[in-house]
XYZ file of N, CA and C in Angstrom:
483
model
N 10.205 -27.966 60.900
C 10.814 -26.542 60.773
C 9.515 -25.664 61.144
N 8.639 -25.450 59.872
C 7.973 -24.231 60.072
C 7.023 -24.251 60.905
N 6.459 -25.429 61.260
C 5.565 -25.170 62.720
C 6.548 -24.749 63.947
N 7.623 -25.004 64.239
C 8.797 -24.611 65.097
C 8.690 -23.053 65.325
N 8.684 -22.257 63.947
C 9.145 -20.899 63.754
C 7.531 -20.526 64.175
N 6.430 -21.024 63.763
C 4.962 -20.556 64.033
C 4.749 -20.844 65.630
N 5.496 -22.118 66.297
C 5.140 -22.119 67.638
C 6.021 -20.986 68.357
N 7.087 -20.712 68.007
C 7.904 -19.656 68.784
C 7.379 -18.442 68.469
N 6.877 -17.744 67.584
C 6.036 -16.470 67.004
C 4.959 -16.680 68.357
N 3.900 -17.851 68.334
C 2.945 -17.772 69.119
C 3.339 -17.608 70.274
N 4.383 -18.258 71.347
C 4.673 -17.770 72.566
C 5.347 -17.082 72.726
N 6.106 -16.309 71.772
C 6.763 -14.960 71.950
C 5.848 -13.593 71.998
N 4.477 -13.865 71.623
C 3.967 -12.879 71.077
C 2.523 -12.895 72.479
N 2.648 -11.438 72.862
C 1.496 -11.459 74.046
C -0.135 -12.256 73.720
N -0.391 -12.233 72.715
C -1.987 -12.319 72.666
C -1.859 -13.805 71.741
N -2.276 -14.493 72.928
C -2.347 -16.070 72.971
C -3.132 -16.712 72.075
N -4.458 -16.101 71.831
C -5.520 -16.434 71.071
C -5.276 -16.299 69.488
N -4.290 -16.084 69.155
C -3.539 -16.338 67.593
C -4.057 -17.675 66.764
N -4.716 -17.425 65.526
C -4.917 -18.857 65.043
C -3.581 -18.426 63.545
N -2.909 -19.704 63.786
C -2.179 -19.889 62.771
C -2.502 -20.377 61.278
N -2.348 -19.233 60.273
C -2.951 -19.317 58.889
C -1.875 -19.808 58.037
N -0.894 -19.717 58.055
C 0.287 -20.400 57.303
C 2.048 -20.322 57.719
N 2.470 -21.154 57.609
C 3.840 -21.483 58.520
C 4.784 -22.003 57.005
N 5.395 -21.142 56.849
C 6.687 -21.715 55.583
C 7.738 -20.905 55.455
N 8.664 -21.565 55.386
C 10.048 -21.012 55.470
C 10.273 -20.368 56.342
N 10.625 -19.304 56.900
C 11.073 -18.807 58.304
C 9.877 -18.014 58.753
N 8.413 -17.950 58.219
C 7.689 -16.349 58.176
C 6.246 -17.755 58.669
N 5.413 -17.029 59.456
C 4.023 -17.372 59.672
C 3.097 -16.159 59.645
N 1.788 -16.780 59.116
C 0.660 -15.670 59.087
C -0.382 -16.097 60.447
N -0.408 -15.217 61.034
C -1.428 -14.909 62.233
C -2.809 -14.528 62.292
N -3.925 -14.783 62.690
C -5.081 -14.228 62.611
C -5.024 -13.917 64.341
N -5.251 -12.474 64.892
C -5.354 -12.236 66.256
C -6.769 -11.566 66.677
N -7.600 -11.770 65.580
C -9.026 -11.559 65.769
C -9.307 -9.893 64.890
N -8.805 -9.128 65.608
C -9.113 -7.662 64.981
C -8.116 -7.308 63.830
N -6.984 -8.170 64.230
C -5.714 -7.931 63.108
C -4.945 -9.148 62.607
N -4.369 -9.230 61.851
C -3.633 -10.519 61.282
C -2.284 -9.560 60.687
N -1.275 -10.773 60.917
C -0.298 -10.275 60.898
C 0.625 -11.834 60.383
N 1.817 -10.974 59.304
C 2.734 -11.679 58.426
C 3.860 -11.493 59.318
N 4.769 -12.866 60.075
C 5.847 -12.318 60.934
C 6.958 -13.482 60.858
N 8.087 -12.965 61.124
C 9.144 -13.737 61.484
C 9.979 -13.453 62.377
N 10.777 -14.162 62.993
C 11.838 -13.881 63.864
C 13.356 -13.533 63.213
N 14.043 -12.835 63.901
C 15.462 -12.798 63.263
C 16.267 -14.089 63.499
N 16.994 -14.099 62.564
C 18.263 -15.230 62.211
C 18.743 -15.408 63.720
N 19.079 -14.397 64.604
C 19.804 -14.330 65.481
C 19.143 -14.653 66.846
N 18.864 -15.979 67.263
C 18.112 -16.035 68.720
C 19.195 -15.503 69.769
N 17.779 -14.529 70.347
C 18.082 -14.045 71.531
C 18.454 -14.818 72.786
N 19.279 -14.396 73.513
C 19.930 -15.348 74.923
C 18.732 -14.699 76.145
N 18.757 -15.991 76.761
C 17.660 -15.830 77.616
C 17.949 -14.430 78.519
N 16.297 -13.813 78.760
C 16.252 -12.710 79.290
C 16.139 -11.385 78.407
N 16.833 -11.759 76.986
C 16.892 -10.872 76.184
C 15.732 -10.705 75.305
N 15.436 -9.412 74.723
C 14.338 -9.224 73.742
C 14.705 -10.227 72.514
N 13.889 -10.962 71.838
C 13.935 -11.682 70.532
C 13.689 -10.599 69.380
N 14.475 -10.317 68.792
C 13.836 -9.218 67.323
C 13.379 -9.873 66.774
N 11.922 -9.463 66.035
C 11.173 -9.922 65.047
C 10.722 -9.022 64.652
N 10.156 -9.190 63.087
C 9.567 -8.467 62.262
C 8.475 -8.813 61.464
N 7.604 -7.916 60.812
C 6.407 -8.195 59.966
C 5.797 -7.491 59.444
N 4.573 -7.475 58.923
C 3.341 -6.921 58.130
C 1.901 -7.147 59.073
N 1.951 -6.119 59.520
C 0.301 -6.126 60.196
C -1.038 -5.595 59.010
N -2.148 -6.017 59.189
C -3.159 -5.799 58.617
C -4.629 -5.774 59.660
N -5.122 -4.663 59.496
C -6.044 -4.708 60.578
C -7.765 -4.751 59.714
N -8.618 -5.814 60.195
C -10.001 -5.968 60.090
C -10.854 -4.724 59.552
N -10.560 -3.525 60.302
C -11.331 -2.201 60.283
C -10.525 -1.409 60.931
N -9.221 -1.244 60.459
C -8.455 0.048 60.998
C -7.586 0.431 59.687
N -6.697 1.031 60.141
C -5.882 2.147 59.446
C -4.653 1.368 58.978
N -4.337 0.262 59.308
C -3.123 -0.709 59.199
C -3.416 -1.940 57.876
N -2.563 -1.625 56.817
C -2.905 -2.442 55.507
C -1.636 -2.757 55.130
N -0.956 -3.568 55.715
C 0.618 -4.282 55.499
C 1.555 -3.107 56.154
N 1.273 -2.356 57.413
C 2.144 -1.983 58.113
C 3.413 -2.710 58.495
N 4.245 -2.379 58.017
C 6.031 -3.018 58.401
C 6.448 -2.573 59.948
N 6.859 -3.845 60.742
C 6.809 -3.202 62.064
C 8.038 -3.888 62.392
N 9.177 -3.796 63.403
C 9.978 -4.353 63.436
C 10.031 -4.158 65.494
N 10.281 -5.366 66.197
C 10.755 -5.340 67.667
C 12.207 -5.286 67.370
N 13.062 -4.372 67.653
C 14.616 -4.572 67.645
C 15.184 -5.511 68.731
N 16.222 -5.893 68.419
C 16.907 -6.743 69.194
C 17.831 -5.579 70.483
N 17.863 -4.718 70.492
C 18.454 -3.517 71.675
C 17.831 -2.189 71.456
N 17.843 -1.330 72.334
C 17.121 -0.382 73.157
C 18.030 0.556 71.953
N 17.434 1.851 71.152
C 18.009 2.367 70.523
C 18.617 3.739 71.122
N 19.700 4.194 70.395
C 20.284 5.682 70.674
C 19.183 6.570 70.489
N 18.918 7.711 71.560
C 18.108 8.531 70.849
C 18.569 9.106 69.364
N 17.601 9.469 68.916
C 18.090 10.401 67.646
C 18.650 9.428 66.466
N 18.623 8.277 66.776
C 19.586 6.991 65.731
C 18.348 6.692 64.330
N 18.855 6.842 63.219
C 18.203 6.417 62.115
C 18.200 4.854 62.310
N 16.766 4.342 61.455
C 16.619 2.894 61.677
C 16.517 2.675 60.030
N 17.401 1.668 59.531
C 16.982 1.788 57.926
C 16.894 0.301 57.987
N 15.936 -0.338 57.145
C 15.662 -1.418 57.011
C 16.165 -1.672 55.239
N 16.882 -2.646 55.156
C 17.221 -3.064 53.538
C 16.902 -4.218 53.341
N 16.064 -4.376 52.266
C 15.238 -5.015 51.382
C 15.962 -5.722 50.105
N 16.784 -6.828 50.072
C 17.819 -6.943 49.196
C 18.814 -5.737 48.914
N 18.835 -5.188 48.066
C 19.862 -3.890 48.295
C 18.872 -2.761 48.066
N 17.611 -2.712 48.428
C 16.891 -1.215 48.651
C 16.671 -1.060 50.038
N 17.116 0.105 50.193
C 16.858 0.658 51.642
C 15.834 1.512 52.159
N 15.446 1.411 53.274
C 14.311 2.266 53.479
C 14.165 2.596 54.802
N 14.075 3.989 55.103
C 14.264 4.810 56.489
C 13.069 4.492 57.178
N 13.177 3.990 58.251
C 11.854 3.746 58.866
C 11.580 4.637 60.100
N 10.100 5.094 60.867
C 10.204 5.602 62.097
C 10.705 4.419 62.915
N 11.216 5.147 64.278
C 11.303 4.492 65.470
C 11.000 5.032 67.016
N 10.874 4.033 67.660
C 10.468 4.865 69.119
C 10.515 3.333 69.760
N 11.180 3.365 71.242
C 10.807 2.494 72.448
C 11.017 1.080 72.054
N 12.277 0.853 71.408
C 12.731 -0.489 70.693
C 11.815 -0.940 69.668
N 11.375 -0.211 68.977
C 10.328 -0.839 67.721
C 10.705 -0.132 66.664
N 10.339 -0.215 65.408
C 10.495 0.379 64.011
C 9.502 0.250 63.448
N 8.912 1.111 62.465
C 8.020 0.871 61.836
C 7.778 1.666 60.378
N 7.184 1.098 59.530
C 7.058 2.041 58.090
C 6.409 3.455 58.316
N 6.345 4.388 57.156
C 6.094 5.448 57.376
C 4.813 6.244 56.692
N 4.351 4.824 56.315
C 2.994 5.240 55.404
C 2.829 4.186 54.446
N 1.710 4.547 53.845
C 0.731 3.473 52.889
C 1.749 3.067 51.604
N 2.559 4.278 51.228
C 3.535 4.225 49.849
C 4.735 3.166 50.124
N 5.453 3.666 51.730
C 6.528 3.005 51.910
C 6.194 1.598 51.926
N 5.144 1.514 52.497
C 4.611 0.007 53.002
C 4.468 -0.861 51.470
N 3.772 -0.339 50.409
C 3.629 -1.027 49.234
C 5.076 -1.123 48.768
N 6.304 -0.362 48.963
C 7.257 -0.275 48.321
C 8.120 -1.678 49.077
N 7.825 -1.750 50.363
C 8.469 -2.601 51.146
C 8.181 -3.947 50.845
N 6.773 -4.039 50.592
C 6.040 -5.402 50.201
C 6.756 -5.787 48.704
N 6.685 -5.086 48.073
C 7.298 -5.129 46.512
C 8.525 -5.895 46.947
N 9.541 -5.223 47.702
C 10.715 -5.607 47.953
C 11.026 -7.217 48.427
N 9.938 -7.359 48.990
C 10.240 -8.466 50.062
C 9.757 -9.413 48.781
N 8.861 -9.386 47.872
C 8.739 -10.255 46.831
C 9.665 -10.743 46.386
N 10.569 -9.995 45.906
C 11.785 -10.284 45.117
C 13.195 -10.530 45.675
N 13.024 -10.686 46.902
C 14.459 -10.898 47.805
C 14.491 -11.688 48.415
N 15.683 -12.302 49.133
C 15.955 -13.564 49.698
C 16.609 -12.822 51.093
N 16.414 -11.767 51.447
C 16.783 -11.605 52.673
C 16.347 -10.051 53.122
N 16.327 -9.763 54.288
C 16.829 -8.299 54.634
C 17.563 -8.416 55.982
N 17.671 -6.958 56.153
C 18.488 -6.773 57.672
C 17.643 -5.390 57.944
N 18.090 -5.094 59.546
C 17.629 -3.898 59.649
C 18.523 -3.553 60.926
N 19.245 -2.213 60.707
C 20.289 -1.592 61.299
C 20.194 -0.408 61.936
N 21.206 0.107 63.008
C 20.737 1.084 63.910
C 22.176 1.175 64.891
N 21.882 2.326 65.810
C 22.785 2.161 66.908
C 21.990 2.272 68.021
N 22.654 1.276 68.832
C 22.151 0.707 69.954
C 22.168 2.313 71.228
N 21.920 1.927 72.263
C 21.917 2.942 73.219
C 23.371 3.431 73.628
N 24.315 2.323 73.654
C 25.921 3.000 73.666
C 26.674 3.290 72.776
N 25.988 3.332 71.533
C 26.705 4.461 70.444
C 26.625 2.540 69.239
N 26.962 1.494 69.920
C 27.399 0.893 69.125
C 26.168 0.188 68.003
N 26.543 -0.237 66.604
C 26.400 -0.636 65.269
C 25.442 -1.719 65.844
N 24.280 -2.092 65.444
C 23.670 -3.515 65.497
C 23.222 -3.649 64.413
N 22.805 -5.097 63.907
C 22.119 -5.403 62.260
C 21.200 -6.705 63.013
N 19.921 -7.181 62.932
C 18.831 -7.559 62.933
C 19.031 -8.244 61.395
N 18.944 -9.321 61.229
C 18.968 -10.035 59.793
C 17.905 -11.054 59.978
N 17.057 -10.933 58.599
C 15.769 -11.846 58.492
C 16.189 -12.734 56.964
N 15.554 -13.913 57.145
C 15.376 -14.773 55.346
C 14.333 -14.346 55.033
N 13.906 -14.367 54.021
C 12.615 -13.957 53.132
C 11.927 -15.473 52.878
N 12.525 -16.869 52.858
C 12.027 -17.688 52.251
C 10.186 -17.632 52.915
N 9.142 -17.830 52.465
C 7.777 -18.033 52.927
C 7.195 -16.557 53.034
N 7.862 -15.591 52.794
C 7.239 -14.241 53.320
C 6.271 -13.875 52.500
N 6.156 -13.909 50.961
C 5.270 -13.907 50.048
C 3.866 -14.078 50.466
N 3.996 -15.475 51.005
C 3.173 -16.128 50.969
C 2.052 -16.096 52.227
N 2.847 -15.414 53.123
C 2.641 -15.432 54.860
C 1.806 -14.107 54.812
N 2.195 -12.931 53.779
C 1.921 -11.636 53.696
C 0.510 -11.673 53.261
N 0.247 -12.116 52.149
C -0.901 -12.706 51.244
C -2.012 -13.527 52.038
N -1.410 -14.462 52.833
C -1.918 -14.911 54.039
C -3.269 -14.070 54.827
N -2.020 -13.336 55.222
C -3.009 -12.035 56.567
C -3.752 -10.965 55.913
N -3.307 -10.572 54.882
C -3.751 -9.757 53.902
C -5.439 -10.371 53.381
N -5.290 -11.373 52.822
C -6.507 -11.807 52.743
C -7.246 -12.203 53.667
N -6.891 -12.789 54.902
C -7.648 -12.971 56.309
C -8.367 -11.774 56.317
N -7.668 -10.594 56.528
C -8.194 -9.293 56.865
C -9.295 -9.011 56.031
N -8.626 -8.964 54.768
C -9.741 -8.348 53.953
C -11.066 -9.234 53.878
N -10.877 -10.482 53.983
C -12.457 -11.156 54.311
C -13.070 -11.134 55.327
N -12.293 -10.359 56.558
C -13.103 -10.158 57.635
C -13.870 -8.579 57.336
N -13.592 -7.905 56.261
C -13.778 -6.734 56.385
C -15.310 -6.887 55.303
N -14.896 -7.665 54.535
C -16.464 -8.119 53.298
C -17.573 -8.668 54.449
N -17.067 -9.347 55.426
C -17.898 -9.931 56.318
C -18.983 -9.052 57.102
N -18.454 -7.961 57.257
C -19.096 -6.762 58.136
C -20.634 -6.655 57.827
């Protein structure tokens, strides 16, 4: 099962040169060269031709991202809508634009990662372009190890430079 999740993420992601670092639970860690990520797809599988919601944490070998949370949402957002990530019972307001949402800075990123380490699930909710509420749900089994694998790989790249 874990290799299926990894394969789905590799196929769904535009960069095909990704190296699988870890696959466990519903999460994978990927090395994309200049960046690494821990990622998962939403529990609801998208219909053919629709966007598959996915979320994760990005780390750059030499850039500004050190655990930035990101999510490709299952629907287009209504302009001005708030996007809320809830990890366990802890809510986080995310920045958003063009069908994506992301963390607001290093302090929030650290808090999200800490919450992920002790929660079983997370959800992202907002309003779609028609005004309807939607929720993208994720399981967190394997997430802590995937985050550690992605962070460790990119940290190792920085030390080699």
